[in-house]
C-alpha cells in the first residue's frame, strides 16, 4: 500500500552511509478534487509508450517470419483499451487475492482506492493474457504473434511503476549498510535497500535491453513464442533476485525460513513456463 509522505517534512539519514530520501510529493498535480498521482502516471505512460513501441515493431517487416507481421498497427490501436483493463483489473484483483484478501473483505470499498497502491504484477499479467486470448480469438490473430509483440514493451511500464513505488516510499528493502541505502520516511530508522530501484533496473531497463537484442539482433520474433517466453522468464528471475533484498508485505511476511516470499512463489511458474516456451519455439524453428 502507498504510505504518503507528509508535505514539507524533511527526512535525514541516521547513518553516514545512508542517502537522504527525496521529499517528492506522491501527488504530481492537484486541481480541486482531481489529483494526478505519480503512481497512476506511471501506468498511463507505460501503456502509451508501450503502444507506440509495439506499433514500431509490427511496422518493421524484417523482424518477423517471412517478413510478415502477425497483426496490423490498427489492431494495436484497438487492443489498447483491452490492455489497460487487463492491467488494472487483473493487477487489482491479483493483489486482493494473493496479498491482502482479509483486509479488502473487511472494507470492500477499498477495492476502488487504486491511487493508494495495491497492484500485483502477476495479477496484471494474468489479466493481460486473458485479454490477449479473447482479442486474438475475435480477430483471428495468432496468439503468439500478439504475445511476442507486447512482451518487448512491457518492461517500459514496469520500470516506470517501480520508480513510482520509490517516490511513494513503498515496497522498500531490508535494512543494510550499503552506501546507497535510504532511510525511508515510513520504514523506521534503519537505512534500507532501495529495492524499488533494483526492480526498475532489472525488470525494467535491463530486461528491455535484453529483449531489444533478441528482437533486433537475434531476430527471435521469427520464432513465435520465443520473445514472450524470454520476457516472462527474465521477469521471473529478476523478481526472485530482488525479493532477497525487499521486505515482504507485512500482512504476509516470510512464508518459510525467513526468506521465501509470495513474490518468489508466484514468479517460479513464470520461469518454468517461459523456459518451456523458448524451448518449444527453438525446436519448432529447427523442425
PDB file of C-alpha atoms in Angstrom:
ATOM      1  CA  UNK A   1       0.000   0.000   0.000  1.00  0.00           C
ATOM      2  CA  UNK A   2       1.103   3.590  -0.543  1.00  0.00           C
ATOM      3  CA  UNK A   3       2.443   5.284   2.553  1.00  0.00           C
ATOM      4  CA  UNK A   4       2.063   9.073   1.955  1.00  0.00           C
ATOM      5  CA  UNK A   5       4.942  11.403   2.741  1.00  0.00           C
ATOM      6  CA  UNK A   6       3.883  14.327   4.949  1.00  0.00           C
ATOM      7  CA  UNK A   7       4.135  17.576   2.989  1.00  0.00           C
ATOM      8  CA  UNK A   8       7.099  19.752   3.868  1.00  0.00           C
ATOM      9  CA  UNK A   9       8.681  17.129   6.103  1.00  0.00           C
ATOM     10  CA  UNK A  10      12.413  16.616   5.781  1.00  0.00           C
ATOM     11  CA  UNK A  11      13.967  13.229   6.392  1.00  0.00           C
ATOM     12  CA  UNK A  12      17.604  12.985   7.375  1.00  0.00           C
ATOM     13  CA  UNK A  13      19.540   9.712   7.375  1.00  0.00           C
ATOM     14  CA  UNK A  14      20.563   8.336  10.746  1.00  0.00           C
ATOM     15  CA  UNK A  15      23.672   6.773   9.272  1.00  0.00           C
ATOM     16  CA  UNK A  16      26.530   8.352   7.370  1.00  0.00           C
ATOM     17  CA  UNK A  17      26.213   5.539   4.819  1.00  0.00           C
ATOM     18  CA  UNK A  18      22.562   6.351   4.085  1.00  0.00           C
ATOM     19  CA  UNK A  19      21.247   8.746   1.454  1.00  0.00           C
ATOM     20  CA  UNK A  20      18.597  11.367   2.115  1.00  0.00           C
ATOM     21  CA  UNK A  21      15.235  10.219   0.835  1.00  0.00           C
ATOM     22  CA  UNK A  22      13.974  12.700  -1.787  1.00  0.00           C
ATOM     23  CA  UNK A  23      10.970  14.593  -0.481  1.00  0.00           C
ATOM     24  CA  UNK A  24       8.757  14.151  -3.549  1.00  0.00           C
ATOM     25  CA  UNK A  25       5.016  14.526  -3.099  1.00  0.00           C
ATOM     26  CA  UNK A  26       3.232  11.344  -4.319  1.00  0.00           C
ATOM     27  CA  UNK A  27       0.646  13.684  -5.890  1.00  0.00           C
ATOM     28  CA  UNK A  28       2.135  15.204  -9.019  1.00  0.00           C
ATOM     29  CA  UNK A  29      -0.678  17.691  -9.624  1.00  0.00           C
ATOM     30  CA  UNK A  30      -3.939  18.512  -7.882  1.00  0.00           C
ATOM     31  CA  UNK A  31      -6.742  20.628  -9.305  1.00  0.00           C
ATOM     32  CA  UNK A  32      -9.587  20.796  -6.822  1.00  0.00           C
ATOM     33  CA  UNK A  33     -10.701  17.244  -6.040  1.00  0.00           C
ATOM     34  CA  UNK A  34      -8.801  15.868  -9.046  1.00  0.00           C
ATOM     35  CA  UNK A  35      -5.357  14.545  -8.137  1.00  0.00           C
ATOM     36  CA  UNK A  36      -2.777  13.105 -10.533  1.00  0.00           C
ATOM     37  CA  UNK A  37      -0.500  10.673  -8.711  1.00  0.00           C
ATOM     38  CA  UNK A  38       2.946   9.580  -9.866  1.00  0.00           C
ATOM     39  CA  UNK A  39       1.722   6.016  -9.427  1.00  0.00           C
ATOM     40  CA  UNK A  40      -1.134   6.420 -11.878  1.00  0.00           C
ATOM     41  CA  UNK A  41       1.043   8.418 -14.252  1.00  0.00           C
ATOM     42  CA  UNK A  42       3.491   5.515 -14.354  1.00  0.00           C
ATOM     43  CA  UNK A  43       0.739   3.200 -15.567  1.00  0.00           C
ATOM     44  CA  UNK A  44      -0.599   5.652 -18.136  1.00  0.00           C
ATOM     45  CA  UNK A  45       2.838   6.473 -19.588  1.00  0.00           C
ATOM     46  CA  UNK A  46       3.805   2.804 -19.571  1.00  0.00           C
ATOM     47  CA  UNK A  47       0.719   1.846 -21.577  1.00  0.00           C
ATOM     48  CA  UNK A  48       1.071   4.714 -24.067  1.00  0.00           C
ATOM     49  CA  UNK A  49       4.824   4.282 -24.617  1.00  0.00           C
ATOM     50  CA  UNK A  50       4.333   0.543 -24.908  1.00  0.00           C
ATOM     51  CA  UNK A  51       1.599   1.045 -27.505  1.00  0.00           C
ATOM     52  CA  UNK A  52       3.904   3.338 -29.512  1.00  0.00           C
ATOM     53  CA  UNK A  53       6.833   0.908 -29.360  1.00  0.00           C
ATOM     54  CA  UNK A  54       4.664  -2.093 -30.228  1.00  0.00           C
ATOM     55  CA  UNK A  55       3.421  -0.298 -33.342  1.00  0.00           C
ATOM     56  CA  UNK A  56       7.035   0.320 -34.337  1.00  0.00           C
ATOM     57  CA  UNK A  57       7.693  -3.410 -34.050  1.00  0.00           C
ATOM     58  CA  UNK A  58       4.811  -4.505 -36.272  1.00  0.00           C
ATOM     59  CA  UNK A  59       5.734  -1.853 -38.852  1.00  0.00           C
ATOM     60  CA  UNK A  60       9.215  -3.372 -39.217  1.00  0.00           C
ATOM     61  CA  UNK A  61       8.616  -6.294 -41.560  1.00  0.00           C
ATOM     62  CA  UNK A  62      12.162  -7.656 -41.457  1.00  0.00           C
ATOM     63  CA  UNK A  63      11.803  -8.586 -37.786  1.00  0.00           C
ATOM     64  CA  UNK A  64       9.110 -11.176 -38.467  1.00  0.00           C
ATOM     65  CA  UNK A  65       8.972 -14.618 -40.003  1.00  0.00           C
ATOM     66  CA  UNK A  66       8.527 -14.433 -43.765  1.00  0.00           C
ATOM     67  CA  UNK A  67       8.827 -10.648 -43.371  1.00  0.00           C
ATOM     68  CA  UNK A  68       5.143 -10.588 -42.416  1.00  0.00           C
ATOM     69  CA  UNK A  69       3.984  -9.183 -39.054  1.00  0.00           C
ATOM     70  CA  UNK A  70       1.242 -11.264 -37.405  1.00  0.00           C
ATOM     71  CA  UNK A  71      -1.028  -8.254 -36.928  1.00  0.00           C
ATOM     72  CA  UNK A  72      -1.584  -4.699 -38.134  1.00  0.00           C
ATOM     73  CA  UNK A  73      -0.870  -1.441 -36.292  1.00  0.00           C
ATOM     74  CA  UNK A  74      -4.612  -0.820 -36.262  1.00  0.00           C
ATOM     75  CA  UNK A  75      -5.070  -3.988 -34.216  1.00  0.00           C
ATOM     76  CA  UNK A  76      -2.838  -2.493 -31.525  1.00  0.00           C
ATOM     77  CA  UNK A  77      -4.929   0.673 -31.548  1.00  0.00           C
ATOM     78  CA  UNK A  78      -7.993  -1.423 -30.773  1.00  0.00           C
ATOM     79  CA  UNK A  79      -6.197  -3.545 -28.198  1.00  0.00           C
ATOM     80  CA  UNK A  80      -5.032  -0.528 -26.180  1.00  0.00           C
ATOM     81  CA  UNK A  81      -8.217  -0.374 -24.116  1.00  0.00           C
ATOM     82  CA  UNK A  82      -8.173  -4.138 -23.629  1.00  0.00           C
ATOM     83  CA  UNK A  83      -4.616  -3.960 -22.335  1.00  0.00           C
ATOM     84  CA  UNK A  84      -5.423  -1.135 -19.918  1.00  0.00           C
ATOM     85  CA  UNK A  85      -8.401  -3.014 -18.500  1.00  0.00           C
ATOM     86  CA  UNK A  86      -6.416  -6.236 -18.193  1.00  0.00           C
ATOM     87  CA  UNK A  87      -3.574  -4.499 -16.351  1.00  0.00           C
ATOM     88  CA  UNK A  88      -5.744  -2.514 -13.931  1.00  0.00           C
ATOM     89  CA  UNK A  89      -8.453  -5.081 -13.217  1.00  0.00           C
ATOM     90  CA  UNK A  90      -6.083  -8.040 -13.160  1.00  0.00           C
ATOM     91  CA  UNK A  91      -3.491  -6.198 -11.109  1.00  0.00           C
ATOM     92  CA  UNK A  92      -6.033  -5.076  -8.532  1.00  0.00           C
ATOM     93  CA  UNK A  93      -7.784  -8.437  -8.279  1.00  0.00           C
ATOM     94  CA  UNK A  94      -4.439 -10.227  -8.102  1.00  0.00           C
ATOM     95  CA  UNK A  95      -3.273  -8.081  -5.186  1.00  0.00           C
ATOM     96  CA  UNK A  96      -6.523  -8.650  -3.319  1.00  0.00           C
ATOM     97  CA  UNK A  97      -6.436 -12.422  -3.786  1.00  0.00           C
ATOM     98  CA  UNK A  98      -2.698 -13.037  -3.435  1.00  0.00           C
ATOM     99  CA  UNK A  99      -1.677 -10.491  -0.829  1.00  0.00           C
ATOM    100  CA  UNK A 100      -4.435  -8.962   1.322  1.00  0.00           C
ATOM    101  CA  UNK A 101      -7.811 -10.653   0.894  1.00  0.00           C
ATOM    102  CA  UNK A 102      -8.817 -10.314   4.568  1.00  0.00           C
ATOM    103  CA  UNK A 103      -8.377  -6.510   4.599  1.00  0.00           C
ATOM    104  CA  UNK A 104     -10.454  -5.967   1.475  1.00  0.00           C
ATOM    105  CA  UNK A 105     -13.132  -8.342   2.669  1.00  0.00           C
ATOM    106  CA  UNK A 106     -13.392  -6.264   5.851  1.00  0.00           C
ATOM    107  CA  UNK A 107     -13.574  -2.980   3.876  1.00  0.00           C
ATOM    108  CA  UNK A 108     -14.795  -3.709   0.326  1.00  0.00           C
ATOM    109  CA  UNK A 109     -14.834  -0.031  -0.688  1.00  0.00           C
ATOM    110  CA  UNK A 110     -11.025  -0.008  -0.543  1.00  0.00           C
ATOM    111  CA  UNK A 111     -11.086  -2.127  -3.692  1.00  0.00           C
ATOM    112  CA  UNK A 112     -11.679   1.070  -5.677  1.00  0.00           C
ATOM    113  CA  UNK A 113      -8.903   3.122  -3.997  1.00  0.00           C
ATOM    114  CA  UNK A 114      -6.312   2.213  -6.623  1.00  0.00           C
ATOM    115  CA  UNK A 115      -4.449   5.510  -6.128  1.00  0.00           C
ATOM    116  CA  UNK A 116      -3.288   4.148  -2.765  1.00  0.00           C
ATOM    117  CA  UNK A 117      -1.390   1.320  -4.412  1.00  0.00           C
ATOM    118  CA  UNK A 118      -2.132  -2.357  -4.037  1.00  0.00           C
ATOM    119  CA  UNK A 119      -1.448  -3.743  -7.509  1.00  0.00           C
ATOM    120  CA  UNK A 120       0.037  -7.128  -8.303  1.00  0.00           C
ATOM    121  CA  UNK A 121       2.200  -7.576 -11.389  1.00  0.00           C
ATOM    122  CA  UNK A 122       1.342 -11.268 -11.543  1.00  0.00           C
ATOM    123  CA  UNK A 123      -2.383 -10.445 -11.431  1.00  0.00           C
ATOM    124  CA  UNK A 124      -1.937  -7.792 -14.099  1.00  0.00           C
ATOM    125  CA  UNK A 125      -0.077 -10.297 -16.269  1.00  0.00           C
ATOM    126  CA  UNK A 126      -2.905 -12.809 -15.985  1.00  0.00           C
ATOM    127  CA  UNK A 127      -5.400 -10.058 -16.808  1.00  0.00           C
ATOM    128  CA  UNK A 128      -3.493  -9.080 -19.951  1.00  0.00           C
ATOM    129  CA  UNK A 129      -3.075 -12.727 -21.013  1.00  0.00           C
ATOM    130  CA  UNK A 130      -6.832 -13.237 -20.721  1.00  0.00           C
ATOM    131  CA  UNK A 131      -7.418 -10.077 -22.760  1.00  0.00           C
ATOM    132  CA  UNK A 132      -4.939 -11.297 -25.385  1.00  0.00           C
ATOM    133  CA  UNK A 133      -6.650 -14.693 -25.686  1.00  0.00           C
ATOM    134  CA  UNK A 134     -10.107 -13.164 -26.159  1.00  0.00           C
ATOM    135  CA  UNK A 135      -8.875 -10.455 -28.533  1.00  0.00           C
ATOM    136  CA  UNK A 136      -6.921 -12.905 -30.704  1.00  0.00           C
ATOM    137  CA  UNK A 137      -9.895 -15.245 -30.987  1.00  0.00           C
ATOM    138  CA  UNK A 138     -12.144 -12.379 -32.075  1.00  0.00           C
ATOM    139  CA  UNK A 139      -9.645 -11.030 -34.618  1.00  0.00           C
ATOM    140  CA  UNK A 140      -8.172 -14.360 -35.800  1.00  0.00           C
ATOM    141  CA  UNK A 141      -4.703 -13.153 -34.781  1.00  0.00           C
ATOM    142  CA  UNK A 142      -2.030 -15.755 -33.915  1.00  0.00           C
ATOM    143  CA  UNK A 143      -1.802 -15.925 -30.126  1.00  0.00           C
ATOM    144  CA  UNK A 144       1.994 -15.910 -30.006  1.00  0.00           C
ATOM    145  CA  UNK A 145       2.027 -13.083 -32.509  1.00  0.00           C
ATOM    146  CA  UNK A 146       0.353 -10.657 -30.113  1.00  0.00           C
ATOM    147  CA  UNK A 147       2.215 -12.017 -27.073  1.00  0.00           C
ATOM    148  CA  UNK A 148       5.572 -11.559 -28.811  1.00  0.00           C
ATOM    149  CA  UNK A 149       4.582  -8.045 -29.865  1.00  0.00           C
ATOM    150  CA  UNK A 150       3.639  -6.936 -26.354  1.00  0.00           C
ATOM    151  CA  UNK A 151       6.425  -8.661 -24.415  1.00  0.00           C
ATOM    152  CA  UNK A 152       9.296  -6.353 -25.519  1.00  0.00           C
ATOM    153  CA  UNK A 153       7.294  -3.276 -24.494  1.00  0.00           C
ATOM    154  CA  UNK A 154       6.172  -4.478 -21.061  1.00  0.00           C
ATOM    155  CA  UNK A 155       9.433  -3.540 -19.255  1.00  0.00           C
ATOM    156  CA  UNK A 156       8.782   0.122 -20.073  1.00  0.00           C
ATOM    157  CA  UNK A 157       5.711   0.260 -17.878  1.00  0.00           C
ATOM    158  CA  UNK A 158       7.239  -1.989 -15.228  1.00  0.00           C
ATOM    159  CA  UNK A 159      10.230   0.312 -14.848  1.00  0.00           C
ATOM    160  CA  UNK A 160       8.091   3.460 -14.623  1.00  0.00           C
ATOM    161  CA  UNK A 161       5.783   1.973 -11.993  1.00  0.00           C
ATOM    162  CA  UNK A 162       8.735   0.782  -9.882  1.00  0.00           C
ATOM    163  CA  UNK A 163      10.106   4.329  -9.891  1.00  0.00           C
ATOM    164  CA  UNK A 164       6.664   5.497  -8.750  1.00  0.00           C
ATOM    165  CA  UNK A 165       6.845   2.921  -5.938  1.00  0.00           C
ATOM    166  CA  UNK A 166      10.074   4.568  -4.819  1.00  0.00           C
ATOM    167  CA  UNK A 167       8.504   8.031  -4.894  1.00  0.00           C
ATOM    168  CA  UNK A 168       5.607   6.702  -2.831  1.00  0.00           C
ATOM    169  CA  UNK A 169       8.035   5.231  -0.264  1.00  0.00           C
ATOM    170  CA  UNK A 170       6.513   1.769  -0.542  1.00  0.00           C
ATOM    171  CA  UNK A 171       7.876  -1.727  -1.160  1.00  0.00           C
ATOM    172  CA  UNK A 172      11.227  -0.725   0.338  1.00  0.00           C
ATOM    173  CA  UNK A 173      14.003  -3.166   1.051  1.00  0.00           C
ATOM    174  CA  UNK A 174      15.657  -4.825   4.017  1.00  0.00           C
ATOM    175  CA  UNK A 175      17.987  -2.962   6.394  1.00  0.00           C
ATOM    176  CA  UNK A 176      21.514  -2.663   5.033  1.00  0.00           C
ATOM    177  CA  UNK A 177      24.775  -0.742   5.371  1.00  0.00           C
ATOM    178  CA  UNK A 178      25.463  -0.316   1.649  1.00  0.00           C
ATOM    179  CA  UNK A 179      26.425   3.294   0.806  1.00  0.00           C
ATOM    180  CA  UNK A 180      23.409   3.767  -1.483  1.00  0.00           C
ATOM    181  CA  UNK A 181      20.860   2.831   1.226  1.00  0.00           C
ATOM    182  CA  UNK A 182      17.973   5.164   2.082  1.00  0.00           C
ATOM    183  CA  UNK A 183      16.178   5.871   5.336  1.00  0.00           C
ATOM    184  CA  UNK A 184      12.594   5.701   4.145  1.00  0.00           C
ATOM    185  CA  UNK A 185      10.181   8.063   5.916  1.00  0.00           C
ATOM    186  CA  UNK A 186       7.865   5.235   6.923  1.00  0.00           C
ATOM    187  CA  UNK A 187      10.410   2.420   7.065  1.00  0.00           C
ATOM    188  CA  UNK A 188      11.859   3.029  10.504  1.00  0.00           C
ATOM    189  CA  UNK A 189      15.278   4.468  11.400  1.00  0.00           C
ATOM    190  CA  UNK A 190      17.327   1.812   9.589  1.00  0.00           C
ATOM    191  CA  UNK A 191      18.932   2.509   6.197  1.00  0.00           C
ATOM    192  CA  UNK A 192      17.333   0.159   3.679  1.00  0.00           C
ATOM    193  CA  UNK A 193      17.908  -1.212   0.204  1.00  0.00           C
ATOM    194  CA  UNK A 194      16.071   0.856  -2.436  1.00  0.00           C
ATOM    195  CA  UNK A 195      14.580  -2.362  -3.777  1.00  0.00           C
ATOM    196  CA  UNK A 196      12.115  -0.432  -5.953  1.00  0.00           C
ATOM    197  CA  UNK A 197      15.048   0.958  -7.932  1.00  0.00           C
ATOM    198  CA  UNK A 198      16.611  -2.503  -8.155  1.00  0.00           C
ATOM    199  CA  UNK A 199      13.379  -3.698  -9.748  1.00  0.00           C
ATOM    200  CA  UNK A 200      13.244  -0.706 -12.076  1.00  0.00           C
ATOM    201  CA  UNK A 201      16.778  -1.549 -13.210  1.00  0.00           C
ATOM    202  CA  UNK A 202      16.359  -5.325 -13.567  1.00  0.00           C
ATOM    203  CA  UNK A 203      12.705  -5.791 -14.542  1.00  0.00           C
ATOM    204  CA  UNK A 204      12.625  -2.525 -16.462  1.00  0.00           C
ATOM    205  CA  UNK A 205      15.825  -1.287 -18.080  1.00  0.00           C
ATOM    206  CA  UNK A 206      17.900  -4.479 -18.252  1.00  0.00           C
ATOM    207  CA  UNK A 207      15.022  -6.672 -19.392  1.00  0.00           C
ATOM    208  CA  UNK A 208      14.074  -4.098 -22.040  1.00  0.00           C
ATOM    209  CA  UNK A 209      17.634  -4.097 -23.405  1.00  0.00           C
ATOM    210  CA  UNK A 210      17.830  -7.910 -23.438  1.00  0.00           C
ATOM    211  CA  UNK A 211      14.543  -8.162 -25.319  1.00  0.00           C
ATOM    212  CA  UNK A 212      15.671  -5.427 -27.707  1.00  0.00           C
ATOM    213  CA  UNK A 213      18.718  -7.536 -28.570  1.00  0.00           C
ATOM    214  CA  UNK A 214      16.526 -10.585 -29.091  1.00  0.00           C
ATOM    215  CA  UNK A 215      14.107  -8.761 -31.389  1.00  0.00           C
ATOM    216  CA  UNK A 216      16.511  -6.630 -33.441  1.00  0.00           C
ATOM    217  CA  UNK A 217      19.823  -8.502 -33.362  1.00  0.00           C
ATOM    218  CA  UNK A 218      18.934 -12.150 -32.877  1.00  0.00           C
ATOM    219  CA  UNK A 219      15.653 -11.721 -34.833  1.00  0.00           C
ATOM    220  CA  UNK A 220      13.838 -14.008 -32.396  1.00  0.00           C
ATOM    221  CA  UNK A 221      10.452 -12.640 -33.442  1.00  0.00           C
ATOM    222  CA  UNK A 222      10.846 -15.036 -36.362  1.00  0.00           C
ATOM    223  CA  UNK A 223      10.394 -17.848 -33.800  1.00  0.00           C
ATOM    224  CA  UNK A 224       6.836 -17.430 -32.460  1.00  0.00           C
ATOM    225  CA  UNK A 225       6.746 -17.720 -28.686  1.00  0.00           C
ATOM    226  CA  UNK A 226      10.456 -17.186 -28.033  1.00  0.00           C
ATOM    227  CA  UNK A 227      10.342 -13.482 -27.141  1.00  0.00           C
ATOM    228  CA  UNK A 228       7.244 -13.927 -24.991  1.00  0.00           C
ATOM    229  CA  UNK A 229       8.947 -16.777 -23.176  1.00  0.00           C
ATOM    230  CA  UNK A 230      12.104 -14.726 -22.718  1.00  0.00           C
ATOM    231  CA  UNK A 231      10.108 -11.894 -21.174  1.00  0.00           C
ATOM    232  CA  UNK A 232       8.317 -13.906 -18.512  1.00  0.00           C
ATOM    233  CA  UNK A 233      11.474 -15.907 -17.771  1.00  0.00           C
ATOM    234  CA  UNK A 234      13.513 -12.723 -17.426  1.00  0.00           C
ATOM    235  CA  UNK A 235      10.907 -11.107 -15.222  1.00  0.00           C
ATOM    236  CA  UNK A 236      10.611 -14.178 -13.007  1.00  0.00           C
ATOM    237  CA  UNK A 237      14.373 -14.378 -12.470  1.00  0.00           C
ATOM    238  CA  UNK A 238      14.676 -10.634 -11.828  1.00  0.00           C
ATOM    239  CA  UNK A 239      11.800 -10.616  -9.358  1.00  0.00           C
ATOM    240  CA  UNK A 240      13.163 -13.552  -7.381  1.00  0.00           C
ATOM    241  CA  UNK A 241      16.566 -11.870  -7.145  1.00  0.00           C
ATOM    242  CA  UNK A 242      15.060  -8.623  -5.851  1.00  0.00           C
ATOM    243  CA  UNK A 243      12.866 -10.466  -3.343  1.00  0.00           C
ATOM    244  CA  UNK A 244      16.042 -11.291  -1.395  1.00  0.00           C
ATOM    245  CA  UNK A 245      16.519  -7.540  -0.828  1.00  0.00           C
ATOM    246  CA  UNK A 246      12.890  -6.473  -0.481  1.00  0.00           C
ATOM    247  CA  UNK A 247      10.734  -6.547   2.646  1.00  0.00           C
ATOM    248  CA  UNK A 248       7.622  -8.678   2.046  1.00  0.00           C
ATOM    249  CA  UNK A 249       4.148  -7.274   2.567  1.00  0.00           C
ATOM    250  CA  UNK A 250       3.612  -7.043   6.333  1.00  0.00           C
ATOM    251  CA  UNK A 251       0.294  -8.885   6.283  1.00  0.00           C
ATOM    252  CA  UNK A 252       2.057 -11.917   4.756  1.00  0.00           C
ATOM    253  CA  UNK A 253       5.667 -11.737   5.908  1.00  0.00           C
ATOM    254  CA  UNK A 254       8.042 -14.549   5.019  1.00  0.00           C
ATOM    255  CA  UNK A 255       6.314 -17.779   4.169  1.00  0.00           C
ATOM    256  CA  UNK A 256       9.200 -20.082   5.031  1.00  0.00           C
ATOM    257  CA  UNK A 257      12.634 -19.874   6.625  1.00  0.00           C
ATOM    258  CA  UNK A 258      12.871 -16.100   6.792  1.00  0.00           C
ATOM    259  CA  UNK A 259      13.498 -15.804   3.041  1.00  0.00           C
ATOM    260  CA  UNK A 260      10.635 -17.304   0.976  1.00  0.00           C
ATOM    261  CA  UNK A 261       8.062 -14.728  -0.143  1.00  0.00           C
ATOM    262  CA  UNK A 262       4.830 -14.735  -2.093  1.00  0.00           C
ATOM    263  CA  UNK A 263       6.608 -12.886  -4.911  1.00  0.00           C
ATOM    264  CA  UNK A 264       9.043 -15.783  -5.269  1.00  0.00           C
ATOM    265  CA  UNK A 265       6.276 -18.378  -5.310  1.00  0.00           C
ATOM    266  CA  UNK A 266       4.332 -16.504  -7.986  1.00  0.00           C
ATOM    267  CA  UNK A 267       7.477 -15.928 -10.089  1.00  0.00           C
ATOM    268  CA  UNK A 268       8.741 -19.514 -10.164  1.00  0.00           C
ATOM    269  CA  UNK A 269       5.994 -20.772 -12.533  1.00  0.00           C
ATOM    270  CA  UNK A 270       6.858 -17.880 -14.852  1.00  0.00           C
ATOM    271  CA  UNK A 271      10.398 -19.181 -15.233  1.00  0.00           C
ATOM    272  CA  UNK A 272       9.164 -22.699 -15.952  1.00  0.00           C
ATOM    273  CA  UNK A 273       6.520 -21.621 -18.454  1.00  0.00           C
ATOM    274  CA  UNK A 274       8.799 -19.073 -20.129  1.00  0.00           C
ATOM    275  CA  UNK A 275      11.667 -21.527 -20.424  1.00  0.00           C
ATOM    276  CA  UNK A 276       9.306 -24.098 -21.907  1.00  0.00           C
ATOM    277  CA  UNK A 277       8.052 -21.552 -24.456  1.00  0.00           C
ATOM    278  CA  UNK A 278      11.608 -20.711 -25.566  1.00  0.00           C
ATOM    279  CA  UNK A 279      12.496 -24.402 -25.935  1.00  0.00           C
ATOM    280  CA  UNK A 280       9.310 -25.051 -27.881  1.00  0.00           C
ATOM    281  CA  UNK A 281       9.922 -22.067 -30.174  1.00  0.00           C
ATOM    282  CA  UNK A 282      13.510 -23.139 -30.848  1.00  0.00           C
ATOM    283  CA  UNK A 283      12.570 -26.701 -31.653  1.00  0.00           C
ATOM    284  CA  UNK A 284       9.725 -25.597 -33.916  1.00  0.00           C
ATOM    285  CA  UNK A 285      12.162 -23.351 -35.789  1.00  0.00           C
ATOM    286  CA  UNK A 286      14.649 -26.192 -36.187  1.00  0.00           C
ATOM    287  CA  UNK A 287      11.943 -28.535 -37.448  1.00  0.00           C
TER     288      UNK A 287
END
